[in-house]
Short mmCIF file of C-alpha atoms in Angstrom, two decimals:
data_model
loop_
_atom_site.label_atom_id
_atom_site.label_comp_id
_atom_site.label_asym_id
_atom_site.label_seq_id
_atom_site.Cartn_x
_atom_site.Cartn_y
_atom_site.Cartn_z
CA UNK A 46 0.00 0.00 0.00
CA UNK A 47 1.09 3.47 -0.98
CA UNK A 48 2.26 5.76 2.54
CA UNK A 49 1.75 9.37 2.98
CA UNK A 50 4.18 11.48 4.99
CA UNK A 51 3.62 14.97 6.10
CA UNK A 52 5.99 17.62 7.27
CA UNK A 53 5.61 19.83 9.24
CA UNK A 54 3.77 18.62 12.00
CA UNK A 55 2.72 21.55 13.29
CA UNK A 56 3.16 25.44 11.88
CA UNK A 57 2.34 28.53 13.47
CA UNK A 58 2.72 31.46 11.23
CA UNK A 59 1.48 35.57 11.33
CA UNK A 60 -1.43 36.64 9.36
CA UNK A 61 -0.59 37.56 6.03
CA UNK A 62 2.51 35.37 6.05
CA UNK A 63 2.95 32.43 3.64
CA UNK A 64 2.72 28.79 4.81
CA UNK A 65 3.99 25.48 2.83
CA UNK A 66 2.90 21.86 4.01
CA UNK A 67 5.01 18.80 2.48
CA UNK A 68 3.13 15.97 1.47
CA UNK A 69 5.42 12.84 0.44
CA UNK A 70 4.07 9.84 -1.21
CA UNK A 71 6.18 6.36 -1.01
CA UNK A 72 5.48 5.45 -4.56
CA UNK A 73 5.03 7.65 -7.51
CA UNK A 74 1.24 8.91 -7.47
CA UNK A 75 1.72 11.39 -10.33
CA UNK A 76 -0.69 13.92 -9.90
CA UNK A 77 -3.38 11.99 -8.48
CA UNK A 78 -3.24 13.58 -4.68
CA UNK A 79 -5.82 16.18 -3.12
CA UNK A 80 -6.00 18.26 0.01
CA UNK A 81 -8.39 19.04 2.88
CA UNK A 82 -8.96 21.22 5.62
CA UNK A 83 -10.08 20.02 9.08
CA UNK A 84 -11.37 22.33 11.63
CA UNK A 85 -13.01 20.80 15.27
CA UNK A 86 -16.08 20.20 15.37
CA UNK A 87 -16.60 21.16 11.40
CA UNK A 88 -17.41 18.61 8.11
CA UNK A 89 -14.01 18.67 6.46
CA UNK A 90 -13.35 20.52 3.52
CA UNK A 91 -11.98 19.66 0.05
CA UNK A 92 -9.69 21.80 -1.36
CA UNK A 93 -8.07 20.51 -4.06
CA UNK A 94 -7.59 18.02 -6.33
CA UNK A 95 -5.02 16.83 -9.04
CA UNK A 96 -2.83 18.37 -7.15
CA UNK A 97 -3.32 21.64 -8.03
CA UNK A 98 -6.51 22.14 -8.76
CA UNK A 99 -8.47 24.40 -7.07
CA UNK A 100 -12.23 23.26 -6.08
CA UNK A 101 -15.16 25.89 -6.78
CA UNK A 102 -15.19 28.50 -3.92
CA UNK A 103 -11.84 27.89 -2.19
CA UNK A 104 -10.07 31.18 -1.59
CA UNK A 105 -7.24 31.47 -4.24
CA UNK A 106 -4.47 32.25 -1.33
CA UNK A 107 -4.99 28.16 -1.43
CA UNK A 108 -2.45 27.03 -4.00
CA UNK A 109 -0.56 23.00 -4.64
CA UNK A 110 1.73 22.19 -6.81
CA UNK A 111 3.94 18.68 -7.40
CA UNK A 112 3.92 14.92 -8.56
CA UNK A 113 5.17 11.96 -8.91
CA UNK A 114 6.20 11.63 -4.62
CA UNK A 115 6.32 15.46 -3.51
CA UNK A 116 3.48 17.92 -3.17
CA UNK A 117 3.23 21.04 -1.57
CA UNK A 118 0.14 23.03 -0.41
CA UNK A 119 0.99 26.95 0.07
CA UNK A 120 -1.60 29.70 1.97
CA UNK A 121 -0.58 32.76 0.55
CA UNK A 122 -1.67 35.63 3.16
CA UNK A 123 -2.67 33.71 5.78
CA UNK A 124 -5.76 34.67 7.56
CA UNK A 125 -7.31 33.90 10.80
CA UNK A 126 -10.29 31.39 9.53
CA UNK A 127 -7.13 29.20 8.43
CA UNK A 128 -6.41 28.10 11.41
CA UNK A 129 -6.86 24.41 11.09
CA UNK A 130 -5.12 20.89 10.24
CA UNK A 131 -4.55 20.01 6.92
CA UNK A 132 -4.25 16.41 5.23
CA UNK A 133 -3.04 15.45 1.63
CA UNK A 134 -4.66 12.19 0.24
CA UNK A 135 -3.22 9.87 -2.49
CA UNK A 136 -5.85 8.33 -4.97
CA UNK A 137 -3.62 7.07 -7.04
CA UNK A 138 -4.59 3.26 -6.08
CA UNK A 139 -7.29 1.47 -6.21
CA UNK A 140 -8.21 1.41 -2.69
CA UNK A 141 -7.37 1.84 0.09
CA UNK A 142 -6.82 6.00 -0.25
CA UNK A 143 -4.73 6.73 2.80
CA UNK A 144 -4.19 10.31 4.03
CA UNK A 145 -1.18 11.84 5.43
CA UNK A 146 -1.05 12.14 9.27
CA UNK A 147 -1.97 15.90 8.97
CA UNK A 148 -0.15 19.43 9.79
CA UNK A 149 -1.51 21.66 12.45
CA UNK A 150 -1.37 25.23 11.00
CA UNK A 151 -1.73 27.52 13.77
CA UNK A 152 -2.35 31.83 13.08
CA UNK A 153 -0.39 34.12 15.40
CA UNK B 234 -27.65 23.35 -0.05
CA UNK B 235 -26.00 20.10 -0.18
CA UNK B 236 -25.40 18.27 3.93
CA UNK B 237 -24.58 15.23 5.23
CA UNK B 238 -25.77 14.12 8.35
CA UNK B 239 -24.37 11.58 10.22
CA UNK B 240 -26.05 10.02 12.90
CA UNK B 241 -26.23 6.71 15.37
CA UNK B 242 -23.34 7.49 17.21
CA UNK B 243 -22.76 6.48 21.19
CA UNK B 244 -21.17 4.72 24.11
CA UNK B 245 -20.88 0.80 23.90
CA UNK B 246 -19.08 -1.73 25.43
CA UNK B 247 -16.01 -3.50 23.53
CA UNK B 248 -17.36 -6.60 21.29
CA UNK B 249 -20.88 -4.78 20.81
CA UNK B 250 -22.09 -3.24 17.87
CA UNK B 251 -23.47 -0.33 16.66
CA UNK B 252 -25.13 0.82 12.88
CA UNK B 253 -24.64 4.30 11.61
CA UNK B 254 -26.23 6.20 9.12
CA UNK B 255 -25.61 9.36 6.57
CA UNK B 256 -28.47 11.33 5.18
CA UNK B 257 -27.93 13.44 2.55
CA UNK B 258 -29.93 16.44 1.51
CA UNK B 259 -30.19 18.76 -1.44
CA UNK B 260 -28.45 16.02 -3.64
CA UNK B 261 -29.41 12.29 -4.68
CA UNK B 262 -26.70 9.78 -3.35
CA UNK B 263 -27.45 7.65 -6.29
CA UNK B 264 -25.00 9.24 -8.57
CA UNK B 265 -21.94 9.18 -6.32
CA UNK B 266 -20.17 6.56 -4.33
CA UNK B 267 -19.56 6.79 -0.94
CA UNK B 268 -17.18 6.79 2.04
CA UNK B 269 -16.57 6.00 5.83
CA UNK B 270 -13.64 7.89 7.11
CA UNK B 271 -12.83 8.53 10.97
CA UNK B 272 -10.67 10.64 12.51
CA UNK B 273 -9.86 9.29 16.35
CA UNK B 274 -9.30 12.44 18.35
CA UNK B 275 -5.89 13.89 18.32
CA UNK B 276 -5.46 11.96 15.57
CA UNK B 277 -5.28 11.86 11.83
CA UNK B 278 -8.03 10.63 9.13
CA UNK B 279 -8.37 7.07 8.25
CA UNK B 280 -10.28 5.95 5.15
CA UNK B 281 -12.21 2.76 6.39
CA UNK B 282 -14.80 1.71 3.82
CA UNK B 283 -16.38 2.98 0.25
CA UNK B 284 -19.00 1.61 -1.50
CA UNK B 285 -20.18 1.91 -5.05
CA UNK B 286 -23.18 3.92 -6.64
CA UNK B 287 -25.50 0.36 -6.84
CA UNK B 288 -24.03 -1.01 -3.99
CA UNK B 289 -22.38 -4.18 -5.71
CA UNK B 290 -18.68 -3.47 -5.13
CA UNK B 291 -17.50 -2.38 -1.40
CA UNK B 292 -14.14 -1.85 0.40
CA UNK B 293 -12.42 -2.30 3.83
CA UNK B 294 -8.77 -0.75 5.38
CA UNK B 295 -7.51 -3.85 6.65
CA UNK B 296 -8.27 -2.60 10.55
CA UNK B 297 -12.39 -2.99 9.92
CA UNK B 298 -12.61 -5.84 7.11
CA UNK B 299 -14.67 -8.72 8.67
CA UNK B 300 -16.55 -6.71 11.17
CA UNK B 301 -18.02 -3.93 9.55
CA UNK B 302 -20.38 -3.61 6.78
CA UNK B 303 -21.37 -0.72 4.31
CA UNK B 304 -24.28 -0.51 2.55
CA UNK B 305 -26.46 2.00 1.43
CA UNK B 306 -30.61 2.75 0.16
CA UNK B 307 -30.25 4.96 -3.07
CA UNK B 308 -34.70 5.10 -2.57
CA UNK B 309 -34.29 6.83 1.31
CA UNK B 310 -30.95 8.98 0.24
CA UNK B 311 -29.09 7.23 2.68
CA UNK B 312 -25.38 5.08 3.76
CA UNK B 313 -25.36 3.15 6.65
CA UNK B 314 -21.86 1.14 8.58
CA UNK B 315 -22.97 -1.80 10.69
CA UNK B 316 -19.83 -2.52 13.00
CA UNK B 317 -19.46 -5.88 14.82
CA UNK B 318 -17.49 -6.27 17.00
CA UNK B 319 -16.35 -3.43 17.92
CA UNK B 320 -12.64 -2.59 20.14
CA UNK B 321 -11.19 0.20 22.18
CA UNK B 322 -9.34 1.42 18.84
CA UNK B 323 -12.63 1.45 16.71
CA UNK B 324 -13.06 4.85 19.00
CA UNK B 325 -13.19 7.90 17.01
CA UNK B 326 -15.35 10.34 15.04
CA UNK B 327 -17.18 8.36 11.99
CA UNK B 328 -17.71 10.93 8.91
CA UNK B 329 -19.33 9.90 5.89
CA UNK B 330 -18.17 11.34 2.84
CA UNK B 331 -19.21 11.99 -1.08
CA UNK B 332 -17.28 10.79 -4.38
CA UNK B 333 -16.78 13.48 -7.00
CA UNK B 334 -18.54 10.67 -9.19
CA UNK B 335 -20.11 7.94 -8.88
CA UNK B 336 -19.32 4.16 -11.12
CA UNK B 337 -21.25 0.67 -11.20
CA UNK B 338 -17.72 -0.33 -9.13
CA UNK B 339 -15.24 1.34 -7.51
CA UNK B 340 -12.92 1.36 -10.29
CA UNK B 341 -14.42 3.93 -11.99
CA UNK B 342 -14.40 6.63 -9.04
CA UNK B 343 -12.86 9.88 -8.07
CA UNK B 344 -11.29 8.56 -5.01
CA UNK B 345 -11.12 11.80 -3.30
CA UNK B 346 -13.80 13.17 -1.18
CA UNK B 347 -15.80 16.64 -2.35
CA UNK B 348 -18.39 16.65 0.39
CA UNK B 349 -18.62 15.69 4.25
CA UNK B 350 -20.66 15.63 7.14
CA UNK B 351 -20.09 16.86 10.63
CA UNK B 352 -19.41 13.62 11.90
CA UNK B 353 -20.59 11.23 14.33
CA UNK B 354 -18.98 10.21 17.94
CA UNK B 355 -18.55 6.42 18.82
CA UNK B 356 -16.67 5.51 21.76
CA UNK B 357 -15.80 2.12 22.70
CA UNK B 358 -15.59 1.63 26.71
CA UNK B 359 -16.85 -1.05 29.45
#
C-alpha cells in the first residue's frame, strides 16, 4: 500500500505570512493527490484536487503544486479562519486512499 | 444546499455493535459513491470503507474488514456502517463522505472526497 508522509507537524505562522505543508508519497502517485482542511467540530473541507486544482469557492491564497512523490500546499496571506489541520490524500490506487497524518497550522 | 448528516453514534461496550447512518440532503446519493472515514481524536483521518453507486462493489482498510459492513438505500438517500465487534481502537469520530462521481464499481471513481458531514462520535468503553 502506498504511505503518505507529512511535514511539518505543526506550523504557526502571522497573518498575512505564507505557509507550505510537504506531502510525500512512497510510490510515484503522479498527480493523483488532493488536500483538505479540518477544523473541530466542522465537516471537512476539500480543497483541491489533481494536485493543483483548485475546487469551486476555495479562496485562491490556497495554492498545490507537485507529482510523482512530492506535493506542496501553500496559503498565501494567511488569515485567521485558516487556522486548522490540513491532510493530503493519495488516490492514485485502487483502494485503500490513505491520508497523510496531517499538519496543524496555527495563526499568530 | 448540499449536507450530510451523520447520525447513530454512542457509548458501547467492547465486542458490541453499533449501525450508523448518513443522510444526505439537497443532492441524490445515487450518482456518487460513498465513504466512511474517521478521525480518532488527536489523531489523523483514516479511510475505512467505500461503496459503489448500486451497492455491488465495497471496500475495507484492513483494521475494519470482517466486522463492519457498508451498505447504502439509493430510494431513502441514505449510507449506513454496521460494526461488529467493535474494540477500544474502533473509538473515534465516523464521517461519511461523497465521491466526486459515482461508477457501477469502484474502479471507476474519483477517489477523493468533495463533500462531508459533521461527523458522528462512537466511543468504545466497558
Amino acid at each position: 500500500d502506498i504511505q503518505m508522509t507529512q511535514s511539518p507537524s505543526t506550523v504557526s505562522a502571522a497573518v498575512g505570512d505564507r505557509v507550505t505543508i510537504t506531502c510525500r508519497a512512497s510510490q510515484s502517485i503522479s498527480n493523483w493527490l488532493a488536500w483538505y482542511q479540518v477544523k473541530p467540530g466542522k465537516a471537512p473541507k476539500f480543497l483541491i484536487y489533481k494536485a493543483s486544482s483548485l475546487e469551486t469557492g476555495v479562496p485562491s491564497r490556497f495554492s498545490g503544486s507537485g507529482s510523482g512523490t512530492e506535493f506542496t500546499l501553500t496559503i498565501s496571506n494567511l488569515q485567521p479562519d485558516d487556522s486548522a489541520t490540513y491532510y493530503c490524500q493519495q488516490y492514485s490506487s485502487y483502494s485503500p486512499w490513505p491520508f497523510g497524518q496531517g499538519t496543524k497550522v496555527e495563526v499568530k | 444546499e448540499m449536507q450530510l448528516v451523520e447520525s447513530g453514534g454512542g457509548l458501547v461496550q467492547p465486542g458490541g455493535s453499533l449501525r450508523l447512518s448518513c443522510e444526505a440532503s439537497g443532492l441524490s446519493l445515487s450518482y456518487f459513491a460513498m465513504n466512511w472515514v474517521r478521525q480518532v481524536p488527536g489523531k489523523g483521518l483514516e479511510w475505512v470503507s467505500a461503496i459503489s453507486t448500486s451497492g455491488g462493489d465495497t471496500k475495507y482498510s484492513d483494521s475494519v474488514k470482517g466486522r463492519f459492513t457498508i451498505s447504502r438505500d439509493n430510494s431513502e438517500n441514505r449510507l449506513f456502517l454496521q460494526m461488529k465487534n467493535l474494540r477500544a481502537e474502533d473509538s473515534a469520530r465516523y464521517y461519511c463522505a461523497k465521491d466526486r462521481r459515482g461508477g457501477r464499481d469502484l474502479r471507476g471513481t474519483a477517489g477523493y472526497f468533495d463533500l462531508w458531514g459533521q461527523g458522528t462520535l462512537v466511543s468504545i468503553s466497558s
